[in-house]
PDB file of C-alpha atoms in Angstrom:
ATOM      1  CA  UNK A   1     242.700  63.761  -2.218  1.00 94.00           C
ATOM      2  CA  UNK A   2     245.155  66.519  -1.854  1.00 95.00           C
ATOM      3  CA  UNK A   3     247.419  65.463  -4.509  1.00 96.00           C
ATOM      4  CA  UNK A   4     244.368  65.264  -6.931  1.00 97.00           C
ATOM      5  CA  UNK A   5     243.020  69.024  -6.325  1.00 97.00           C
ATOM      6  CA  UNK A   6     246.340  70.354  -6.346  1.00 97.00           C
ATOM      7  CA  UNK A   7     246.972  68.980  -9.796  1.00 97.00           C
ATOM      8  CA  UNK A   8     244.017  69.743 -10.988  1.00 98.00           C
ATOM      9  CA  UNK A   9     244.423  73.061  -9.825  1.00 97.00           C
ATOM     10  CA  UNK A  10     247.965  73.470 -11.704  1.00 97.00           C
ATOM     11  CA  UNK A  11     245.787  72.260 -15.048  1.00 97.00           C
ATOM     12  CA  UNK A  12     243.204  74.558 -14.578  1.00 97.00           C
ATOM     13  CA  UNK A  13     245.699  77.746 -13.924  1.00 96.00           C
ATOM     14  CA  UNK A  14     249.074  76.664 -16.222  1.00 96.00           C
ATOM     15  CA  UNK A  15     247.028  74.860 -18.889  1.00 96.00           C
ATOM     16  CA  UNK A  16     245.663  77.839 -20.967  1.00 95.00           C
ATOM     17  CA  UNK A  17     249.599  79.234 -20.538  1.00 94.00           C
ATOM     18  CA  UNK A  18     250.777  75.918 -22.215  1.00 93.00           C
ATOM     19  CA  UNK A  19     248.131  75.829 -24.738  1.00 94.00           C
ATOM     20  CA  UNK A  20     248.154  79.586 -25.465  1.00 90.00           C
ATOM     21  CA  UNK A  21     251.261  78.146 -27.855  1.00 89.00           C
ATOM     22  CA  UNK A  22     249.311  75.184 -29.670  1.00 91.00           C
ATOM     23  CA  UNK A  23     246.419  74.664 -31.998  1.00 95.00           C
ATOM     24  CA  UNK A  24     242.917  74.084 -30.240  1.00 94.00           C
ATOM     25  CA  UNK A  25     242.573  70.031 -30.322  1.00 94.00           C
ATOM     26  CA  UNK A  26     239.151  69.056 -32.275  1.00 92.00           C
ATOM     27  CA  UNK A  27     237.904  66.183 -29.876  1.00 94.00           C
ATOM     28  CA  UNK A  28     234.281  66.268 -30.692  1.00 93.00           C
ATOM     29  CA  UNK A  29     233.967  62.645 -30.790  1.00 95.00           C
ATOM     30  CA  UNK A  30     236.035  61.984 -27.186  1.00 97.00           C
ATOM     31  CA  UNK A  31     233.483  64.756 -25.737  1.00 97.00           C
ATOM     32  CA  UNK A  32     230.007  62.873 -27.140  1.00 97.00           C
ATOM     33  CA  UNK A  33     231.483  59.153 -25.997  1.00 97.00           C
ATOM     34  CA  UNK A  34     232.471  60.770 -22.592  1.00 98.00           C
ATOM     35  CA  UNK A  35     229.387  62.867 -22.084  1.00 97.00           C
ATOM     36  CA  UNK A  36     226.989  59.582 -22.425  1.00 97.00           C
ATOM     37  CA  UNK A  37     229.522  57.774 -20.408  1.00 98.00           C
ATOM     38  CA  UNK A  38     228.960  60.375 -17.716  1.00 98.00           C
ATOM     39  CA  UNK A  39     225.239  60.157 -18.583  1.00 98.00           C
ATOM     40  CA  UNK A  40     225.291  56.462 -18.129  1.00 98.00           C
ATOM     41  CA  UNK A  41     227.191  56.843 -14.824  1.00 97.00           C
ATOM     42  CA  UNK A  42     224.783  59.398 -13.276  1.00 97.00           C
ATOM     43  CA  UNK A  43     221.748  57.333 -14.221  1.00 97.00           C
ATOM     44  CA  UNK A  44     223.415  53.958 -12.462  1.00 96.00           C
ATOM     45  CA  UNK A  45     224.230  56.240  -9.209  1.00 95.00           C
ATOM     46  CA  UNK A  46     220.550  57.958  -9.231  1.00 96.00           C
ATOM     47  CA  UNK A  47     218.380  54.593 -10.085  1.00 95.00           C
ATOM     48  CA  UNK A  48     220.741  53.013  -6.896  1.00 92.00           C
ATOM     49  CA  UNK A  49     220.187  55.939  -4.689  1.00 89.00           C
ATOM     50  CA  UNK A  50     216.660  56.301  -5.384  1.00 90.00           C
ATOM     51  CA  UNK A  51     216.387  52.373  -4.597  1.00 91.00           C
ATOM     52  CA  UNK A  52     218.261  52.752  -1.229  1.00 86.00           C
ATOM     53  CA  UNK A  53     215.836  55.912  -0.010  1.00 84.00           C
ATOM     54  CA  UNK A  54     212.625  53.727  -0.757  1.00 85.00           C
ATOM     55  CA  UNK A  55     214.415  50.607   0.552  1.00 84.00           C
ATOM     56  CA  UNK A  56     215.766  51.463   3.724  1.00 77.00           C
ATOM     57  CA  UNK A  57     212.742  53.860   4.997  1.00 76.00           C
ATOM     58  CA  UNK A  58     215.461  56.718   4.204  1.00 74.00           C
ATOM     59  CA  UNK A  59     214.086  59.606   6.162  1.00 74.00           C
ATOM     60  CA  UNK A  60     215.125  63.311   4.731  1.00 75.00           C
ATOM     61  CA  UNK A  61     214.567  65.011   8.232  1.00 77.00           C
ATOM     62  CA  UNK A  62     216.855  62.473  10.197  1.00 77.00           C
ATOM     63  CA  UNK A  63     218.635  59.877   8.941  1.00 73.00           C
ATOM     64  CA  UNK A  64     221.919  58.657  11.370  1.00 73.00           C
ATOM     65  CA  UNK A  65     225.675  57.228  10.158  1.00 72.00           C
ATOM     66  CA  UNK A  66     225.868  53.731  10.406  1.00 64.00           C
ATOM     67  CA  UNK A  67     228.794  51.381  10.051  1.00 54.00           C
ATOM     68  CA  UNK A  68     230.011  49.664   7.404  1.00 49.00           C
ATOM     69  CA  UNK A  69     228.487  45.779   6.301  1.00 52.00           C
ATOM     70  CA  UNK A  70     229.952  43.581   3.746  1.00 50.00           C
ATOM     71  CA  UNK A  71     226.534  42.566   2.391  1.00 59.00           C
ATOM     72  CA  UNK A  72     222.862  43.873   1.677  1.00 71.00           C
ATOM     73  CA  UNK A  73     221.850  47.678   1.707  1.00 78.00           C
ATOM     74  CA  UNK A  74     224.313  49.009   3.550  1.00 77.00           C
ATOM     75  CA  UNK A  75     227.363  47.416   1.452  1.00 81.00           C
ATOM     76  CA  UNK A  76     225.152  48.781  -1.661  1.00 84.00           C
ATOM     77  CA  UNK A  77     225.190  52.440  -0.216  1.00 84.00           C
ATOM     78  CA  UNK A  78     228.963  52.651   0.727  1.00 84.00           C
ATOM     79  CA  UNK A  79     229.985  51.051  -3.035  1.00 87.00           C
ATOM     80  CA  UNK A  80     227.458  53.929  -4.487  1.00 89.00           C
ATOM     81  CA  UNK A  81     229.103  56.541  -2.454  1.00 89.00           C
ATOM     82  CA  UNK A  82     232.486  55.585  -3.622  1.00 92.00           C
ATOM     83  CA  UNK A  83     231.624  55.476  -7.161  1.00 94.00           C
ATOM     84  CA  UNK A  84     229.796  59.114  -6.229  1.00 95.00           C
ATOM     85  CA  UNK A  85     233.522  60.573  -5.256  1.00 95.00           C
ATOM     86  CA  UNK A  86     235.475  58.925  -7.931  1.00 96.00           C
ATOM     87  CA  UNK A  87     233.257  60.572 -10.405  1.00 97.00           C
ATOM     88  CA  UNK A  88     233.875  64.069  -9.265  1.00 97.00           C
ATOM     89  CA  UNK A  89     237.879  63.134 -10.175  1.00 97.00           C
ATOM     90  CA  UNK A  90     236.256  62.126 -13.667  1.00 97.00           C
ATOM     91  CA  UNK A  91     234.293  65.863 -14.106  1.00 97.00           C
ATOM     92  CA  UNK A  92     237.489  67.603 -13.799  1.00 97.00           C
ATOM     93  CA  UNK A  93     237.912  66.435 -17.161  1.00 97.00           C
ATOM     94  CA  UNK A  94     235.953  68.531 -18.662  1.00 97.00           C
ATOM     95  CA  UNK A  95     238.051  71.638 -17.490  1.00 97.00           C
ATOM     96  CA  UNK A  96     240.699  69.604 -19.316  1.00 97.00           C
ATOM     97  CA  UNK A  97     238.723  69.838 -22.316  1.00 97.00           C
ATOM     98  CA  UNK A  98     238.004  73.269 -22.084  1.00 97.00           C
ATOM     99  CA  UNK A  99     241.998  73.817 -22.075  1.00 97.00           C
ATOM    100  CA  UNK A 100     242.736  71.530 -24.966  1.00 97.00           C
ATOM    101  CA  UNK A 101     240.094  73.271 -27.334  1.00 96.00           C
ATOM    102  CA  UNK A 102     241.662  76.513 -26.230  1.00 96.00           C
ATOM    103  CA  UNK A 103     237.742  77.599 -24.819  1.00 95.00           C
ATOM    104  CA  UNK A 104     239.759  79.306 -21.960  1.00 95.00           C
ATOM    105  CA  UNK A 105     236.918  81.430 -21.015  1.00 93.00           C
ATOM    106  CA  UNK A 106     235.061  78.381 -19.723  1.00 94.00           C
ATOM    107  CA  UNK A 107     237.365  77.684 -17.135  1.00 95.00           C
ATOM    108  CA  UNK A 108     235.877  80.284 -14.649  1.00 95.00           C
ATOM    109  CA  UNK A 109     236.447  81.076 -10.861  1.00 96.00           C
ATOM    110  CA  UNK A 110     232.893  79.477 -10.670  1.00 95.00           C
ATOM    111  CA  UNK A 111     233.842  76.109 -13.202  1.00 96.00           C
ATOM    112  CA  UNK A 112     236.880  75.631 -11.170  1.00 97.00           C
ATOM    113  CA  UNK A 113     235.687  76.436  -7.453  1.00 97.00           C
ATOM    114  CA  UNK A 114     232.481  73.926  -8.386  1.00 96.00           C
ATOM    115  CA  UNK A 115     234.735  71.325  -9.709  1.00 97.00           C
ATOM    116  CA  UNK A 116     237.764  71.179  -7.149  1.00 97.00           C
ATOM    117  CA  UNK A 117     235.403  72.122  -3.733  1.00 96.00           C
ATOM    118  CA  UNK A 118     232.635  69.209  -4.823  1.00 95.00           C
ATOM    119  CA  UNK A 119     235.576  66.724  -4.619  1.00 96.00           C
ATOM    120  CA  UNK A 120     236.972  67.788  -1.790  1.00 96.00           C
ATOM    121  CA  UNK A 121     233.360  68.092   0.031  1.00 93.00           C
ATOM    122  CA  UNK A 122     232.417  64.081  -1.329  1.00 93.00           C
ATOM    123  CA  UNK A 123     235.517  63.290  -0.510  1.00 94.00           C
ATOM    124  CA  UNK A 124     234.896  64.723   3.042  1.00 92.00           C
ATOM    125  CA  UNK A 125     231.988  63.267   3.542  1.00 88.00           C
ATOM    126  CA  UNK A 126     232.448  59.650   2.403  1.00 87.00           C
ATOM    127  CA  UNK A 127     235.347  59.329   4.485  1.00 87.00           C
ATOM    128  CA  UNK A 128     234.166  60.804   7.758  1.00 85.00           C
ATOM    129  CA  UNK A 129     229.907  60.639   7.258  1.00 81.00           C
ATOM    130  CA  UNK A 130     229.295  58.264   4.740  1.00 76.00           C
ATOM    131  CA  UNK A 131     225.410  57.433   4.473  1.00 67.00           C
ATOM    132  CA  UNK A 132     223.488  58.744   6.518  1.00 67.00           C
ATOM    133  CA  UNK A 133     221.561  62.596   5.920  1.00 70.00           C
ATOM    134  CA  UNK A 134     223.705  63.563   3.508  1.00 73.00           C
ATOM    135  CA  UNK A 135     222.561  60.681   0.886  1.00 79.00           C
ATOM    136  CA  UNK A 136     219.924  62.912  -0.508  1.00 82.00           C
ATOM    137  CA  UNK A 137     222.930  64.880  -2.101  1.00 87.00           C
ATOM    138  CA  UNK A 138     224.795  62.280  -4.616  1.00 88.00           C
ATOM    139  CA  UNK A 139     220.946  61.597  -5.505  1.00 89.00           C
ATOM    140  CA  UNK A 140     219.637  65.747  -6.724  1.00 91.00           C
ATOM    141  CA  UNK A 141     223.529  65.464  -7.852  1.00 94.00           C
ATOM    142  CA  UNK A 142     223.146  62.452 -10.215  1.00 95.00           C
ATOM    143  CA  UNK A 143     219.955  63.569 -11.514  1.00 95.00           C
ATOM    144  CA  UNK A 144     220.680  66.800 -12.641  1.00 96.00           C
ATOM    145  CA  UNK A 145     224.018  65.169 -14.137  1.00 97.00           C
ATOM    146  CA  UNK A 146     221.792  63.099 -16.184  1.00 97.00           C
ATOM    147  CA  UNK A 147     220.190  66.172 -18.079  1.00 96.00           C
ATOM    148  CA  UNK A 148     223.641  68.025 -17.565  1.00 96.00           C
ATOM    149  CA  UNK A 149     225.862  65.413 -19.429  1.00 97.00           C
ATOM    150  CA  UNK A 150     222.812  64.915 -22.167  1.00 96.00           C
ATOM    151  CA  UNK A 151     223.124  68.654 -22.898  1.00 96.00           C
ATOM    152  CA  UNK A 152     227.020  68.664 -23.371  1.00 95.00           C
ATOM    153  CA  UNK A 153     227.041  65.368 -25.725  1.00 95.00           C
ATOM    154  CA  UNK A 154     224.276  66.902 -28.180  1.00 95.00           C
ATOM    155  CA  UNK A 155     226.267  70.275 -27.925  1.00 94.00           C
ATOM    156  CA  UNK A 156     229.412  67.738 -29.129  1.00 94.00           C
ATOM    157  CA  UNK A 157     227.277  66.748 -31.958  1.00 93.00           C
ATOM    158  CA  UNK A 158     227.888  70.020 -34.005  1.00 89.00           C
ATOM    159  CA  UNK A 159     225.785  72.928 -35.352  1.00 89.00           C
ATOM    160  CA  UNK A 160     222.966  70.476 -36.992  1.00 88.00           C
ATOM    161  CA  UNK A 161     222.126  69.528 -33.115  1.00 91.00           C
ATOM    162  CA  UNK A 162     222.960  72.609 -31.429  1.00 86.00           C
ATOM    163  CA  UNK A 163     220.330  74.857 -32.817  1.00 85.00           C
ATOM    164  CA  UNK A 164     217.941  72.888 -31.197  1.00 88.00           C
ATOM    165  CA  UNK A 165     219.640  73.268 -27.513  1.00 90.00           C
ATOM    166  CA  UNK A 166     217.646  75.596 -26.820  1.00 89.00           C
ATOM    167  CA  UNK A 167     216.997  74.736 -22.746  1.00 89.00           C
ATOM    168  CA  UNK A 168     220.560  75.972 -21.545  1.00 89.00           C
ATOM    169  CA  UNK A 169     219.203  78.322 -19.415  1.00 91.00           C
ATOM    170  CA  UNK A 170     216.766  76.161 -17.843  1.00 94.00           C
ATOM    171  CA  UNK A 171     219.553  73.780 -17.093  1.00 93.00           C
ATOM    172  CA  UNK A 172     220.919  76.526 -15.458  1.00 93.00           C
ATOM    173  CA  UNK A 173     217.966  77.065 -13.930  1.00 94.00           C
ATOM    174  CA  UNK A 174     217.948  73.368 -12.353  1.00 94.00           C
ATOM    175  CA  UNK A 175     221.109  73.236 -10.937  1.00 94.00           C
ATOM    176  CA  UNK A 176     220.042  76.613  -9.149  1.00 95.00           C
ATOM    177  CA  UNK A 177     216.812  75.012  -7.957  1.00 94.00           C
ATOM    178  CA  UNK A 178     219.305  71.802  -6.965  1.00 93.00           C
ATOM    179  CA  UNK A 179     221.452  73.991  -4.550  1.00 93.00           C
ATOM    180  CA  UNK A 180     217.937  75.664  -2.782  1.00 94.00           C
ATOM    181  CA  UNK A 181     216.134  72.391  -1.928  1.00 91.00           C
ATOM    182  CA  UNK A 182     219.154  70.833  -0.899  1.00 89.00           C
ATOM    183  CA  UNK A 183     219.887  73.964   0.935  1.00 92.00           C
ATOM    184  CA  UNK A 184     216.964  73.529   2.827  1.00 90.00           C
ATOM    185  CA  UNK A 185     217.413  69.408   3.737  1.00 87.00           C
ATOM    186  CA  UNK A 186     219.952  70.763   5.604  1.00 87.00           C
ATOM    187  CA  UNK A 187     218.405  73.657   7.203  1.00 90.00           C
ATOM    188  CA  UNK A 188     215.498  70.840   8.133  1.00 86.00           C
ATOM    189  CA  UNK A 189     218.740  68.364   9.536  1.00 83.00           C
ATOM    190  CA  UNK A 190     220.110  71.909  11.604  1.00 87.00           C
ATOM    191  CA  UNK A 191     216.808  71.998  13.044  1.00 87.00           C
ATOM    192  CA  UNK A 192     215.567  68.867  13.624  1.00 83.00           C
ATOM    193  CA  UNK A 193     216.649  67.063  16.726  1.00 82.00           C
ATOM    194  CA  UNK A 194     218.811  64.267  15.096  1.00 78.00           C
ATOM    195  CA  UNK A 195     222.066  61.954  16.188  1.00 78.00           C
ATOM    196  CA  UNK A 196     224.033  63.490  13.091  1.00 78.00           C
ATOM    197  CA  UNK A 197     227.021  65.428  13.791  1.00 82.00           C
ATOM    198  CA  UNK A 198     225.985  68.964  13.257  1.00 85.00           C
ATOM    199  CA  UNK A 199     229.435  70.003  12.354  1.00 87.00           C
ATOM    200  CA  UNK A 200     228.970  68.605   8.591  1.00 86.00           C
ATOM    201  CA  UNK A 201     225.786  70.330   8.516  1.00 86.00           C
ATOM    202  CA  UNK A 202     226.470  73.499   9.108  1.00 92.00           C
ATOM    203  CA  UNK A 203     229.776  73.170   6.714  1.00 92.00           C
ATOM    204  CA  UNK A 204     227.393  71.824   3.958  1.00 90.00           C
ATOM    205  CA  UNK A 205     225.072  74.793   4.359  1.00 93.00           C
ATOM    206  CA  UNK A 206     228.096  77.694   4.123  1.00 94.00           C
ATOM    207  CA  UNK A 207     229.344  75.748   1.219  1.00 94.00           C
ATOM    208  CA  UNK A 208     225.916  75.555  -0.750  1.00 93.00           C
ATOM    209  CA  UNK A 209     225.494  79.052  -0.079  1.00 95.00           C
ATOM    210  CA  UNK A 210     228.781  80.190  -2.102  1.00 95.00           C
ATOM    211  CA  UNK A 211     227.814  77.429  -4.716  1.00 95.00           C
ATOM    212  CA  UNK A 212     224.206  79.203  -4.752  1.00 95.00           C
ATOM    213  CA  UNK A 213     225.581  82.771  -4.869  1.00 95.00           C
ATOM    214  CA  UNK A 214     228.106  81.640  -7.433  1.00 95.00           C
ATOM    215  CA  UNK A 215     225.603  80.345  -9.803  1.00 95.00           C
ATOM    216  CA  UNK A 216     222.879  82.943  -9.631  1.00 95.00           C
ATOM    217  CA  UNK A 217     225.994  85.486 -10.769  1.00 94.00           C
ATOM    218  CA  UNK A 218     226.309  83.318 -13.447  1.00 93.00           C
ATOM    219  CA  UNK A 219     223.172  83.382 -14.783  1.00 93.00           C
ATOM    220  CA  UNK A 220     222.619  86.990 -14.079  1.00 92.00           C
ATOM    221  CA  UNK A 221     225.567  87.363 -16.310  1.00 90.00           C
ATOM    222  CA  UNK A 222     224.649  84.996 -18.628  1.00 87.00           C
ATOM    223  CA  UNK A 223     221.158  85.425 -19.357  1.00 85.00           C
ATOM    224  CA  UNK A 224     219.516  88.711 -17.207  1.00 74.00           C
ATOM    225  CA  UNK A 225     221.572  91.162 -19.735  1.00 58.00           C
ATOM    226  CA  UNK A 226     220.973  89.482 -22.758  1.00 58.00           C
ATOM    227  CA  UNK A 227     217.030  89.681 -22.163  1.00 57.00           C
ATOM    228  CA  UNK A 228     217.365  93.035 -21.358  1.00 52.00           C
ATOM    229  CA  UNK A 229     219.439  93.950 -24.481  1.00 49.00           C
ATOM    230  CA  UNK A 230     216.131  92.343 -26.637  1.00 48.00           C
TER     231      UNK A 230
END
């Protein structure tokens, strides 16, 4: 885990140096095959966890860790989980992307923060917590991917598609709303008498709240000035 943020952290800070000296790569049709790939992914880990919380009673005030089992629900939840963590090695590809089209101005405190912290956190919480309360947050995750990844493959398609992208703030908007409800699971799981450790809990709220602060700068940024320049 530590070898794979630290790298990624030496792309994400030397890469735009080392690019800074090349042409910008034109990799529009890597990006749309990888964005549905991603899209694809997400849907196979939502459609599972959504299964699992209607299959196994999941409760979202109180659910408890439990140990692994080679077969049925349990062995369904732990492959899920892993396939969860492994895919937040796969997102750092996009900051990759970013580089090698020389769109260094995407590669943000907030892009890079998001994408190294998420791994660590999954990676955290699989090894240490897997299951348990925090399953409700690969499942918001994996659904807002869906929409997320859909976005950045029609954006891949070129101007005759991106004129009618319209909804990037809203998607904005949804990964805002994504960090407040799952914000307040686990102010419920704080609260609620529960065998969980409360440890993780109260790590996952601090970190949701920079992730929350983070993006509502964004899209102050982003969007609050440019209505008020209309």
């Amino acid at each position: 885990m530590a070898a794979v943020v630290v790298l990624y952290l030496l792309t994400a800070t030397q890469g735009p140096r080392l690019m800074s000296m090349c042409k910008p790569f034109q990799l529009n049709l890597l990006l749309i095959v990888y964005n549905f790939f991603m899209v694809v992914l997400s849907v196979y880990m939502f459609t599972v966890g959504a299964y699992l919380t209607i299959a196994t009673d999941h409760s979202f005030v109180c659910t408890t860790v439990e140990e692994a089992h080679s077969k049925g629900h349990s062995a369904l939840m732990y492959r899920v989980a892993w396939l969860f963590v492994f895919s937040k090695i796969l997102e750092m590809a996009d900051t990759v992307f970013f580089i090698l089209r020389k769109k260094f101005n995407q590669v943000t405190f907030l892009h890079v923060y998001h994408h190294s912290s998420m791994f660590v956190f999954s990676w955290v919480v699989f090894k240490y917590v897997p299951g348990g309360q925090f399953l409700v947050y690969p499942l918001f995750n994996s659904f807002v991917h869906i929409i997320m990844y859909t976005y950045y493959a029609l954006a891949a398609m070129g101007p005759s598609v991106q004129k009618y992208l319209w909804w990037k703030r809203y998607l904005t908007m949804l990964q805002i709303a994504q960090f407040v409800i799952l914000l307040a699971f686990t102010l419920v799981n704080i609260v609620a008498e529960c065998d969980f450790p409360k440890g993780f809990s109260y790590a996952a709220l601090v970190y949701g709240l920079t992730i929350l602060l983070l993006f509502i700068n964004f899209y102050r940024r982003s969007y609050s000035s440019k209505d008020k320049g209309q």
